[in-house]
Amino acid sequence: MQWARAALLWLAAWAGAWAGAAAQEPAFVPGVASLLGALRPAKAVVRAVRAAAPELFVNLTQRLSSWGYPLETHTVRTEDGYLLTVHRIPHGRAGANASAPAPAAGRPPVLLQHGIISCSEYWVLGGPDNAPALLLADQGYDVWLNNVRGNHYSRKHENLRRKDKEFWMFSWHEIGMYDIPAVIDYILNATQQEKLFYLSHSMGNTLFYVAMSLRPEYNAKIRLQVALAPAVYLNDTPSVPARLAIANSEYIKNLVETFPTYEILPKTESAIALNYFLCSDKAFFNKLCALLFSWIVGAVDLNNTTNLCLVLARSTSSTSALVPWHFAQISRSGEFTQMDLGRSRNMRSYGAPSPPAYPLHRVTAPAAIYVADGDFIVTAKGTERLSKILPNVVLHKVIREKFFNHMDFVTHPRVKELVMDHVLETMARF
Ligand SMILES: *[C@@H]1O[C@H](CO)[C@@H](O)[C@H](O)[C@H]1NC(C)=O
Ligand SMILES: *[C@@H]1O[C@H](CO)[C@@H](O)[C@H](O)[C@H]1NC(C)=O
Ligand SMILES: *[C@@H]1O[C@H](CO)[C@@H](O)[C@H](O)[C@H]1NC(C)=O
Ligand SMILES: *[C@@H]1O[C@H](CO)[C@@H](O)[C@H](O)[C@H]1NC(C)=O
Ligand SMILES: *[C@@H]1O[C@H](CO)[C@@H](O)[C@H](O)[C@H]1NC(C)=O
């Protein structure tokens, strides 16, 4: 366990560095965070990183326009007052199918839902002819990229501010109950369609099953769910850092309770700069970063870590600590349940001593499930169990590739050939 402890320390140092970067954000007040704030790089350092690696500071708008894709920004209000930013790529690259008139029935809308601590940008990082969002747009789909409450694009609320504790009182249960239905309704109204495709990675699927099981009338609005590495049954993750975090989640939660809010991992320029120093191809720690990442999500090709820093810098975004906390609970129990609030609060909230399981038999929308044997977070064993419970699974495909980890479903340099060609073929049948 010597190396496992070293891994935990390294993880703690990394989290500390990130919290340090967060300390310059106004939402953080003195405390643990400002102690770690000593680690934050000076402005001059951030400027130097900007000069050395400008691609790390290019945002979604700039990235898409440099490749010739259009981008729209929409605001969607949830029932509980959050204002979400939803990005839209209404058609493909100029020159491809862009100028062709939309089919009479309209371009079929597809909602892309990112996973934990992530954002809309994740779906385009793989670039033209590879990234899922761009392949779909070039194939004639109307592509919508959601940003869940609390990430850096969706931090507004009608009555609450980001520094209010109340703003961060949500786990993936609330995201699934309120964000997903609001975004589906918005897209169907805007496109005048009756159904959409829902393509999601990891937690994006968790949200889908929350929404479809507790608000089953939404199943009728789904043409097909494409589930990339659905995070539902997580009790057999081989990831050592994940297991350590799960085993110590009570302590971590107690630590987070001392923060002014539950916000974790805000995306700041300092966080991006730290990322560069730890993980870029030129960094001294590069291989260590790749190795740590391999322990968390599954093997990274140490011969080619070109993409690693970009993916970490651009795709990660803030969330509430209650989101991983809820995952830690279901990882320990091996059951897909609502949040465990403790015996007496469970009695008050659910009328039972333990939290209820989500009624997955009500998820009647067709689902195509993809999983990878190299994924350390979501295993084929877990998704096989899921596919026996969901009533309408149309396929369960295991990707077998030497270096293909949990993140690779979206950003692997050959994700088109390994996953998306099959996905596009499947979607064409619905
Ligand atoms: C990206 O940056 C540009 C220029 O600063 C800004 O106008 C644009 O709104 C940003 N895009 C997003 C998606 O934040
Ligand atoms: C245009 O869209 C069709 C399907 O709608 C696709 O088969 C074709 O490859 C697309 N053309 C280009 C240049 O992307
Ligand atoms: C539906 O879309 C139309 C325009 O496309 C818009 O005017 C209207 O406000 C939308 N309705 C809702 C409930 O979002
Ligand atoms: C990395 O590259 C070297 C030399 O190009 C090769 O010998 C080695 O097998 C590669 N390692 C992996 C894990 O692919
Ligand atoms: C390394 O990966 C990048 C993208 O991640 C890819 O463009 C490049 O071709 C790869 N290099 C090699 C030698 O495989």
Short mmCIF file of C-alpha atoms and ligand atoms in Angstrom, two decimals:
data_model
loop_
_atom_site.label_atom_id
_atom_site.label_comp_id
_atom_site.label_asym_id
_atom_site.label_seq_id
_atom_site.Cartn_x
_atom_site.Cartn_y
_atom_site.Cartn_z
CA MET A 1 0.00 0.00 0.00
CA GLN A 2 3.10 2.23 0.02
CA TRP A 3 2.53 3.45 -3.51
CA ALA A 4 -1.19 3.84 -2.91
CA ARG A 5 -0.43 6.21 -0.04
CA ALA A 6 1.99 8.10 -2.29
CA ALA A 7 -0.77 8.37 -4.88
CA LEU A 8 -3.17 9.75 -2.27
CA LEU A 9 -0.60 12.35 -1.18
CA TRP A 10 -0.01 13.35 -4.77
CA LEU A 11 -3.75 13.63 -5.30
CA ALA A 12 -4.05 15.75 -2.16
CA ALA A 13 -1.25 18.02 -3.36
CA TRP A 14 -2.94 18.41 -6.69
CA ALA A 15 -6.32 19.13 -5.16
CA GLY A 16 -4.55 21.60 -2.87
CA ALA A 17 -2.99 23.35 -5.83
CA TRP A 18 -6.38 23.62 -7.43
CA ALA A 19 -7.94 24.94 -4.24
CA GLY A 20 -5.04 27.40 -4.09
CA ALA A 21 -5.91 28.61 -7.54
CA ALA A 22 -9.48 28.91 -6.33
CA ALA A 23 -8.41 31.08 -3.42
CA GLN A 24 -8.11 34.11 -5.64
CA GLU A 25 -11.75 33.73 -6.61
CA PRO A 26 -14.04 36.07 -4.68
CA ALA A 27 -16.26 33.16 -3.63
CA PHE A 28 -13.53 31.87 -1.36
CA VAL A 29 -12.85 33.53 1.98
CA PRO A 30 -9.85 32.95 4.25
CA GLY A 31 -9.56 29.47 5.70
CA VAL A 32 -8.06 26.29 4.36
CA ALA A 33 -8.25 27.66 0.86
CA SER A 34 -6.27 30.81 1.54
CA LEU A 35 -3.62 28.80 3.37
CA LEU A 36 -3.15 26.88 0.16
CA GLY A 37 -3.41 30.13 -1.73
CA ALA A 38 0.32 30.60 -1.23
CA LEU A 39 0.68 28.04 -4.02
CA ARG A 40 -1.10 30.15 -6.57
CA PRO A 41 1.08 31.38 -9.40
CA ALA A 42 1.75 35.09 -9.81
CA LYS A 43 0.07 36.98 -12.65
CA ALA A 44 3.39 37.09 -14.49
CA VAL A 45 3.54 33.30 -14.43
CA VAL A 46 0.04 33.05 -15.89
CA ARG A 47 1.14 35.50 -18.62
CA ALA A 48 4.17 33.32 -19.37
CA VAL A 49 2.01 30.21 -19.69
CA ARG A 50 -0.35 32.13 -21.97
CA ALA A 51 2.58 32.89 -24.25
CA ALA A 52 3.99 29.35 -24.13
CA ALA A 53 0.70 27.50 -24.61
CA PRO A 54 -1.93 29.83 -26.08
CA GLU A 55 -4.17 26.88 -27.06
CA LEU A 56 -4.93 26.32 -23.35
CA PHE A 57 -6.63 29.73 -23.20
CA VAL A 58 -8.71 29.45 -26.38
CA ASN A 59 -12.39 29.21 -25.46
CA LEU A 60 -15.25 27.42 -27.19
CA THR A 61 -16.28 30.35 -29.41
CA GLN A 62 -12.76 30.96 -30.64
CA ARG A 63 -12.02 27.27 -31.14
CA LEU A 64 -15.16 26.67 -33.22
CA SER A 65 -14.85 29.79 -35.34
CA SER A 66 -11.24 28.93 -36.20
CA TRP A 67 -12.51 25.65 -37.63
CA GLY A 68 -15.46 27.24 -39.44
CA TYR A 69 -18.31 25.99 -37.24
CA PRO A 70 -21.19 28.24 -36.14
CA LEU A 71 -22.05 28.59 -32.44
CA GLU A 72 -25.16 29.92 -30.72
CA THR A 73 -25.63 30.55 -27.02
CA HIS A 74 -29.00 29.95 -25.34
CA THR A 75 -30.17 30.47 -21.77
CA VAL A 76 -32.51 27.91 -20.25
CA ARG A 77 -34.32 28.48 -16.95
CA THR A 78 -34.98 25.51 -14.68
CA GLU A 79 -38.07 25.12 -12.47
CA ASP A 80 -35.92 25.91 -9.43
CA GLY A 81 -34.50 29.10 -10.90
CA TYR A 82 -31.07 28.16 -12.28
CA LEU A 83 -30.10 29.82 -15.57
CA LEU A 84 -28.19 27.34 -17.72
CA THR A 85 -26.04 28.19 -20.72
CA VAL A 86 -26.71 25.80 -23.58
CA HIS A 87 -24.46 25.98 -26.64
CA ARG A 88 -25.69 25.03 -30.09
CA ILE A 89 -23.87 24.08 -33.27
CA PRO A 90 -26.84 24.39 -35.64
CA HIS A 91 -25.07 22.88 -38.66
CA GLY A 92 -21.70 21.65 -39.90
CA ARG A 93 -18.60 23.39 -41.18
CA ALA A 94 -18.87 25.98 -43.89
CA GLY A 95 -18.47 24.10 -47.15
CA ALA A 96 -19.69 20.77 -45.78
CA ASN A 97 -23.43 20.49 -45.42
CA ALA A 98 -23.75 24.03 -44.11
CA SER A 99 -25.05 25.69 -47.22
CA ALA A 100 -27.35 22.80 -48.10
CA PRO A 101 -30.91 23.52 -47.05
CA ALA A 102 -32.02 21.77 -43.89
CA PRO A 103 -34.15 18.71 -44.64
CA ALA A 104 -37.89 19.46 -44.77
CA ALA A 105 -38.35 17.73 -41.44
CA GLY A 106 -35.56 19.86 -39.93
CA ARG A 107 -32.15 18.69 -38.81
CA PRO A 108 -32.58 16.08 -36.09
CA PRO A 109 -31.62 17.61 -32.73
CA VAL A 110 -29.10 15.83 -30.52
CA LEU A 111 -28.43 16.85 -26.92
CA LEU A 112 -24.87 16.18 -25.76
CA GLN A 113 -24.57 15.90 -21.99
CA HIS A 114 -21.12 16.09 -20.35
CA GLY A 115 -20.10 14.21 -17.21
CA ILE A 116 -18.87 15.22 -13.76
CA ILE A 117 -16.72 18.41 -13.35
CA SER A 118 -16.98 19.08 -17.06
CA CYS A 119 -18.56 21.42 -19.60
CA SER A 120 -19.77 21.81 -23.20
CA GLU A 121 -16.25 22.44 -24.48
CA TYR A 122 -15.22 18.85 -23.81
CA TRP A 123 -17.22 17.63 -26.83
CA VAL A 124 -15.16 19.60 -29.38
CA LEU A 125 -11.59 19.22 -28.07
CA GLY A 126 -10.85 16.26 -30.37
CA GLY A 127 -11.12 18.61 -33.37
CA PRO A 128 -12.84 18.32 -36.77
CA ASP A 129 -13.29 14.81 -38.22
CA ASN A 130 -12.97 13.33 -34.75
CA ALA A 131 -14.75 15.18 -31.91
CA PRO A 132 -18.31 13.84 -31.36
CA ALA A 133 -20.02 17.26 -31.52
CA LEU A 134 -18.31 18.17 -34.79
CA LEU A 135 -18.87 14.80 -36.46
CA LEU A 136 -22.58 15.04 -35.62
CA ALA A 137 -22.84 18.61 -36.96
CA ASP A 138 -21.08 17.63 -40.21
CA GLN A 139 -23.44 14.66 -40.56
CA GLY A 140 -26.44 17.00 -40.58
CA TYR A 141 -27.49 16.94 -36.92
CA ASP A 142 -28.51 20.02 -34.95
CA VAL A 143 -26.11 19.75 -32.00
CA TRP A 144 -26.95 21.13 -28.53
CA LEU A 145 -24.31 21.11 -25.77
CA ASN A 146 -25.66 21.49 -22.26
CA ASN A 147 -23.82 22.93 -19.24
CA VAL A 148 -25.20 21.72 -15.91
CA ARG A 149 -25.82 24.03 -12.93
CA GLY A 150 -22.64 25.11 -11.18
CA ASN A 151 -20.14 24.73 -14.03
CA HIS A 152 -18.42 27.92 -15.18
CA TYR A 153 -21.00 28.56 -17.91
CA SER A 154 -24.04 27.95 -15.69
CA ARG A 155 -23.47 29.88 -12.51
CA LYS A 156 -26.48 32.17 -12.60
CA HIS A 157 -29.70 31.88 -10.67
CA GLU A 158 -32.77 34.09 -10.45
CA ASN A 159 -32.43 34.74 -6.71
CA LEU A 160 -29.18 33.18 -5.55
CA ARG A 161 -25.61 34.25 -6.05
CA ARG A 162 -22.57 32.05 -6.53
CA LYS A 163 -21.26 32.89 -3.08
CA ASP A 164 -24.48 31.74 -1.39
CA LYS A 165 -24.25 28.31 0.19
CA GLU A 166 -27.80 27.67 -1.00
CA PHE A 167 -26.69 27.92 -4.66
CA TRP A 168 -24.47 24.84 -4.24
CA MET A 169 -26.99 22.65 -2.43
CA PHE A 170 -27.44 20.11 -5.20
CA SER A 171 -26.17 16.72 -6.27
CA TRP A 172 -26.76 14.92 -9.57
CA HIS A 173 -30.28 14.15 -8.34
CA GLU A 174 -31.36 17.80 -8.72
CA ILE A 175 -29.49 18.18 -12.02
CA GLY A 176 -31.37 15.15 -13.39
CA MET A 177 -34.72 16.24 -11.98
CA TYR A 178 -34.65 19.87 -13.15
CA ASP A 179 -31.84 20.70 -15.62
CA ILE A 180 -32.38 17.80 -18.01
CA PRO A 181 -36.18 18.17 -18.45
CA ALA A 182 -35.85 21.96 -18.84
CA VAL A 183 -33.21 21.61 -21.55
CA ILE A 184 -35.12 18.88 -23.42
CA ASP A 185 -38.29 21.03 -23.44
CA TYR A 186 -36.34 24.08 -24.57
CA ILE A 187 -34.72 22.27 -27.50
CA LEU A 188 -37.94 20.62 -28.67
CA ASN A 189 -39.73 23.96 -28.61
CA ALA A 190 -36.91 25.81 -30.37
CA THR A 191 -36.63 23.18 -33.12
CA GLN A 192 -40.33 22.33 -33.33
CA GLN A 193 -39.47 18.63 -33.08
CA GLU A 194 -41.21 15.95 -31.05
CA LYS A 195 -38.15 13.94 -30.08
CA LEU A 196 -34.41 14.31 -29.77
CA PHE A 197 -31.32 12.11 -29.49
CA TYR A 198 -29.60 12.18 -26.10
CA LEU A 199 -25.88 11.36 -26.21
CA SER A 200 -24.08 11.44 -22.91
CA HIS A 201 -20.84 10.58 -21.17
CA SER A 202 -20.50 9.11 -17.68
CA MET A 203 -22.55 11.26 -15.27
CA GLY A 204 -24.52 12.61 -18.25
CA ASN A 205 -26.16 9.17 -18.26
CA THR A 206 -26.76 9.20 -14.51
CA LEU A 207 -28.72 12.42 -15.01
CA PHE A 208 -30.72 10.82 -17.81
CA TYR A 209 -31.76 7.85 -15.66
CA VAL A 210 -32.78 10.14 -12.79
CA ALA A 211 -34.94 12.20 -15.15
CA MET A 212 -36.47 9.30 -17.08
CA SER A 213 -37.21 7.16 -14.00
CA LEU A 214 -38.79 9.88 -11.86
CA ARG A 215 -40.38 11.89 -14.69
CA PRO A 216 -41.22 9.01 -17.06
CA GLU A 217 -43.36 11.17 -19.36
CA TYR A 218 -40.02 12.42 -20.79
CA ASN A 219 -39.26 8.99 -22.30
CA ALA A 220 -41.63 9.84 -25.15
CA LYS A 221 -39.36 12.77 -26.10
CA ILE A 222 -36.29 10.58 -26.70
CA ARG A 223 -35.48 8.98 -30.08
CA LEU A 224 -32.45 7.14 -28.70
CA GLN A 225 -30.12 7.49 -25.75
CA VAL A 226 -26.48 6.88 -26.63
CA ALA A 227 -24.86 6.00 -23.30
CA LEU A 228 -21.07 6.34 -23.29
CA ALA A 229 -19.70 4.77 -20.09
CA PRO A 230 -22.89 5.21 -18.03
CA ALA A 231 -22.07 5.78 -14.33
CA VAL A 232 -24.74 3.84 -12.43
CA TYR A 233 -23.26 0.74 -10.77
CA LEU A 234 -19.84 1.76 -9.56
CA ASN A 235 -18.98 -0.61 -6.72
CA ASP A 236 -16.27 -2.51 -8.60
CA THR A 237 -14.12 0.35 -9.90
CA PRO A 238 -10.49 -0.81 -10.16
CA SER A 239 -9.25 2.80 -9.83
CA VAL A 240 -7.10 3.01 -6.69
CA PRO A 241 -7.39 6.80 -6.19
CA ALA A 242 -11.16 6.54 -6.70
CA ARG A 243 -11.35 3.71 -4.14
CA LEU A 244 -9.26 5.72 -1.67
CA ALA A 245 -11.46 8.78 -2.19
CA ILE A 246 -14.59 6.66 -1.73
CA ALA A 247 -13.22 5.01 1.41
CA ASN A 248 -12.30 8.42 2.86
CA SER A 249 -15.30 10.34 1.59
CA GLU A 250 -16.58 11.09 5.13
CA TYR A 251 -13.31 12.88 5.98
CA ILE A 252 -13.27 14.71 2.67
CA LYS A 253 -16.86 15.83 3.23
CA ASN A 254 -15.97 17.09 6.72
CA LEU A 255 -13.11 19.09 5.22
CA VAL A 256 -15.36 20.57 2.55
CA GLU A 257 -17.91 21.51 5.24
CA THR A 258 -15.35 24.05 6.49
CA PHE A 259 -15.37 25.83 3.11
CA PRO A 260 -17.82 28.72 2.76
CA THR A 261 -19.73 26.91 0.00
CA TYR A 262 -19.72 23.47 -1.60
CA GLU A 263 -18.10 24.79 -4.78
CA ILE A 264 -15.11 22.68 -5.86
CA LEU A 265 -12.61 22.89 -8.74
CA PRO A 266 -13.41 26.31 -10.18
CA LYS A 267 -11.81 26.90 -13.56
CA THR A 268 -9.44 29.83 -13.33
CA GLU A 269 -6.45 31.02 -15.30
CA SER A 270 -4.24 29.97 -12.38
CA ALA A 271 -5.70 26.46 -12.47
CA ILE A 272 -4.89 26.28 -16.16
CA ALA A 273 -1.33 27.52 -15.49
CA LEU A 274 -0.82 24.93 -12.74
CA ASN A 275 -2.10 22.29 -15.07
CA TYR A 276 0.51 23.34 -17.61
CA PHE A 277 3.31 23.02 -15.06
CA LEU A 278 2.13 19.61 -13.89
CA CYS A 279 0.89 17.94 -17.03
CA SER A 280 2.01 19.53 -20.30
CA ASP A 281 4.36 17.66 -22.60
CA LYS A 282 7.13 20.04 -21.54
CA ALA A 283 6.50 19.72 -17.81
CA PHE A 284 8.96 18.00 -15.50
CA PHE A 285 6.05 16.14 -13.89
CA ASN A 286 4.44 15.18 -17.20
CA LYS A 287 4.88 11.41 -16.90
CA LEU A 288 3.84 11.48 -13.24
CA CYS A 289 0.72 13.39 -14.20
CA ALA A 290 -0.06 10.87 -16.92
CA LEU A 291 0.59 8.00 -14.53
CA LEU A 292 -1.68 9.45 -11.85
CA PHE A 293 -4.34 10.07 -14.44
CA SER A 294 -3.92 6.44 -15.57
CA TRP A 295 -4.64 5.30 -12.02
CA ILE A 296 -7.81 7.35 -11.89
CA VAL A 297 -9.45 6.85 -15.29
CA GLY A 298 -7.57 3.97 -16.97
CA ALA A 299 -4.35 3.65 -18.97
CA VAL A 300 -2.99 6.70 -20.76
CA ASP A 301 -0.50 6.07 -23.59
CA LEU A 302 2.67 7.41 -21.97
CA ASN A 303 4.23 7.61 -25.43
CA ASN A 304 1.75 10.25 -26.46
CA THR A 305 0.50 12.66 -23.80
CA THR A 306 0.02 15.52 -26.25
CA ASN A 307 -3.69 15.83 -25.57
CA LEU A 308 -3.64 15.34 -21.80
CA CYS A 309 -2.94 18.90 -20.69
CA LEU A 310 -5.44 20.41 -23.12
CA VAL A 311 -8.19 18.02 -22.03
CA LEU A 312 -7.53 18.63 -18.33
CA ALA A 313 -7.27 22.39 -18.76
CA ARG A 314 -10.27 22.95 -21.00
CA SER A 315 -12.79 20.25 -20.15
CA THR A 316 -12.79 20.48 -16.36
CA SER A 317 -15.13 22.83 -14.57
CA SER A 318 -16.60 23.53 -11.16
CA THR A 319 -19.38 21.63 -9.42
CA SER A 320 -20.86 21.12 -5.96
CA ALA A 321 -19.01 18.78 -3.58
CA LEU A 322 -22.35 17.03 -3.07
CA VAL A 323 -22.08 15.63 -6.60
CA PRO A 324 -19.00 13.40 -5.95
CA TRP A 325 -20.33 12.81 -2.43
CA HIS A 326 -23.52 11.25 -3.82
CA PHE A 327 -21.39 9.14 -6.21
CA ALA A 328 -19.24 7.97 -3.29
CA GLN A 329 -22.40 6.78 -1.54
CA ILE A 330 -23.66 4.70 -4.48
CA SER A 331 -20.14 3.37 -5.09
CA ARG A 332 -20.04 2.06 -1.54
CA SER A 333 -23.54 0.59 -1.59
CA GLY A 334 -23.51 -0.69 -5.18
CA GLU A 335 -27.11 0.50 -5.53
CA PHE A 336 -28.50 3.36 -7.63
CA THR A 337 -30.30 5.36 -4.95
CA GLN A 338 -31.15 8.89 -3.94
CA MET A 339 -28.85 10.60 -1.45
CA ASP A 340 -28.44 9.04 1.97
CA LEU A 341 -29.19 11.86 4.43
CA GLY A 342 -28.79 9.79 7.58
CA ARG A 343 -31.49 7.72 9.25
CA SER A 344 -33.70 10.41 10.75
CA ARG A 345 -33.55 12.80 7.77
CA ASN A 346 -34.20 9.86 5.45
CA MET A 347 -37.36 9.13 7.45
CA ARG A 348 -38.49 12.73 7.02
CA SER A 349 -37.58 13.04 3.32
CA TYR A 350 -38.32 9.57 1.99
CA GLY A 351 -40.54 8.03 4.71
CA ALA A 352 -38.03 5.17 5.07
CA PRO A 353 -34.75 4.67 6.98
CA SER A 354 -32.71 4.29 3.80
CA PRO A 355 -32.89 6.22 0.51
CA PRO A 356 -35.08 4.82 -2.30
CA ALA A 357 -33.59 3.25 -5.43
CA TYR A 358 -34.39 4.99 -8.73
CA PRO A 359 -37.08 2.97 -10.54
CA LEU A 360 -34.97 2.10 -13.62
CA HIS A 361 -37.72 -0.13 -15.04
CA ARG A 362 -39.50 3.10 -15.99
CA VAL A 363 -36.70 4.17 -18.36
CA THR A 364 -38.44 3.02 -21.54
CA ALA A 365 -36.46 5.17 -24.02
CA PRO A 366 -34.23 3.00 -26.23
CA ALA A 367 -30.62 2.94 -25.03
CA ALA A 368 -27.40 2.02 -26.85
CA ILE A 369 -24.68 1.39 -24.26
CA TYR A 370 -20.94 1.71 -24.93
CA VAL A 371 -18.29 0.74 -22.40
CA ALA A 372 -14.52 0.12 -22.59
CA ASP A 373 -12.57 -2.71 -21.01
CA GLY A 374 -9.79 -0.21 -20.23
CA ASP A 375 -12.11 2.16 -18.29
CA PHE A 376 -11.25 2.29 -14.57
CA ILE A 377 -14.35 4.23 -13.50
CA VAL A 378 -17.23 2.55 -15.31
CA THR A 379 -16.70 -1.17 -15.90
CA ALA A 380 -18.38 -3.58 -18.29
CA LYS A 381 -19.53 -5.57 -15.27
CA GLY A 382 -21.47 -2.55 -14.03
CA THR A 383 -23.00 -1.73 -17.42
CA GLU A 384 -23.95 -5.38 -18.04
CA ARG A 385 -25.91 -5.27 -14.80
CA LEU A 386 -27.51 -2.00 -15.93
CA SER A 387 -28.42 -3.40 -19.34
CA LYS A 388 -30.29 -6.30 -17.71
CA ILE A 389 -32.39 -3.87 -15.66
CA LEU A 390 -33.20 -1.22 -18.30
CA PRO A 391 -36.23 -2.41 -20.29
CA ASN A 392 -35.20 -1.12 -23.74
CA VAL A 393 -31.47 -1.67 -24.38
CA VAL A 394 -30.81 -1.95 -28.10
CA LEU A 395 -27.11 -2.75 -27.83
CA HIS A 396 -24.28 -3.16 -25.34
CA LYS A 397 -20.89 -2.74 -26.96
CA VAL A 398 -17.52 -3.22 -25.28
CA ILE A 399 -14.63 -1.24 -26.80
CA ARG A 400 -11.43 -3.30 -26.62
CA GLU A 401 -8.41 -1.10 -27.18
CA LYS A 402 -5.10 -1.03 -25.31
CA PHE A 403 -5.11 2.65 -24.38
CA PHE A 404 -8.73 3.65 -24.09
CA ASN A 405 -9.74 5.08 -20.72
CA HIS A 406 -12.82 6.75 -19.24
CA MET A 407 -12.07 10.15 -20.83
CA ASP A 408 -11.27 8.67 -24.24
CA PHE A 409 -14.96 8.26 -25.13
CA VAL A 410 -14.92 11.96 -25.96
CA THR A 411 -11.32 12.96 -26.69
CA HIS A 412 -9.33 9.92 -27.91
CA PRO A 413 -7.42 10.86 -31.11
CA ARG A 414 -9.19 7.96 -32.88
CA VAL A 415 -12.59 8.22 -31.19
CA LYS A 416 -14.29 8.45 -34.59
CA GLU A 417 -13.03 5.06 -35.72
CA LEU A 418 -13.29 3.39 -32.30
CA VAL A 419 -16.72 4.68 -31.18
CA MET A 420 -18.42 7.40 -33.20
CA ASP A 421 -18.68 5.58 -36.56
CA HIS A 422 -20.63 2.88 -34.77
CA VAL A 423 -22.72 5.47 -32.89
CA LEU A 424 -23.60 7.34 -36.12
CA GLU A 425 -24.66 4.10 -37.79
CA THR A 426 -26.83 3.22 -34.78
CA MET A 427 -28.43 6.68 -34.67
CA ALA A 428 -29.31 6.47 -38.35
CA ARG A 429 -31.57 3.49 -37.53
CA PHE A 430 -33.78 5.56 -35.16
C1 LIG B 1 -14.80 33.51 -25.62
O1 LIG B 1 -14.06 34.70 -25.55
C2 LIG B 1 -14.57 35.74 -26.36
C3 LIG B 1 -13.61 36.91 -26.33
O2 LIG B 1 -13.15 37.13 -25.04
C4 LIG B 1 -15.98 36.12 -25.86
O3 LIG B 1 -16.54 37.15 -26.64
C5 LIG B 1 -16.85 34.87 -25.90
O4 LIG B 1 -18.13 35.16 -25.35
C6 LIG B 1 -16.23 33.71 -25.15
N1 LIG B 1 -17.00 32.53 -25.41
C7 LIG B 1 -17.52 31.79 -24.46
C8 LIG B 1 -18.28 30.58 -24.90
O5 LIG B 1 -17.41 32.05 -23.28
C1 LIG B 2 -23.58 15.58 -45.41
O1 LIG B 2 -24.56 14.88 -44.65
C2 LIG B 2 -24.76 13.55 -45.06
C3 LIG B 2 -25.83 12.92 -44.17
O2 LIG B 2 -26.78 13.86 -43.81
C4 LIG B 2 -23.48 12.76 -44.92
O3 LIG B 2 -23.68 11.45 -45.42
C5 LIG B 2 -22.36 13.43 -45.69
O4 LIG B 2 -21.16 12.77 -45.42
C6 LIG B 2 -22.24 14.88 -45.27
N1 LIG B 2 -21.26 15.57 -46.09
C7 LIG B 2 -20.12 16.05 -45.60
C8 LIG B 2 -19.21 16.69 -46.58
O5 LIG B 2 -19.85 16.03 -44.40
C1 LIG B 3 -40.87 28.47 -27.94
O1 LIG B 3 -40.14 28.99 -29.03
C2 LIG B 3 -40.59 30.24 -29.51
C3 LIG B 3 -39.77 30.66 -30.71
O2 LIG B 3 -39.16 29.60 -31.34
C4 LIG B 3 -40.48 31.28 -28.42
O3 LIG B 3 -41.01 32.51 -28.88
C5 LIG B 3 -41.25 30.82 -27.20
O4 LIG B 3 -41.03 31.73 -26.12
C6 LIG B 3 -40.79 29.42 -26.76
N1 LIG B 3 -41.59 28.94 -25.68
C7 LIG B 3 -41.08 28.47 -24.55
C8 LIG B 3 -42.03 27.98 -23.52
O5 LIG B 3 -39.86 28.41 -24.37
C1 LIG B 4 6.60 3.66 -26.82
O1 LIG B 4 7.47 3.88 -27.91
C2 LIG B 4 8.62 3.07 -27.89
C3 LIG B 4 9.58 3.48 -29.01
O2 LIG B 4 8.91 4.20 -29.99
C4 LIG B 4 8.19 1.61 -28.03
O3 LIG B 4 9.31 0.76 -27.97
C5 LIG B 4 7.26 1.26 -26.87
O4 LIG B 4 6.78 -0.04 -27.00
C6 LIG B 4 6.10 2.23 -26.81
N1 LIG B 4 5.35 1.99 -25.60
C7 LIG B 4 4.06 1.82 -25.60
C8 LIG B 4 3.45 1.58 -24.27
O5 LIG B 4 3.37 1.85 -26.61
C1 LIG B 5 -0.41 11.90 -30.46
O1 LIG B 5 -1.72 12.31 -30.16
C2 LIG B 5 -2.16 13.42 -30.93
C3 LIG B 5 -3.53 13.82 -30.48
O2 LIG B 5 -3.74 13.49 -29.19
C4 LIG B 5 -2.19 13.02 -32.39
O3 LIG B 5 -2.58 14.13 -33.18
C5 LIG B 5 -0.82 12.56 -32.80
O4 LIG B 5 -0.88 12.07 -34.13
C6 LIG B 5 -0.28 11.47 -31.90
N1 LIG B 5 1.08 11.19 -32.22
C7 LIG B 5 1.51 9.97 -32.47
C8 LIG B 5 2.96 9.83 -32.77
O5 LIG B 5 0.76 9.00 -32.46
#
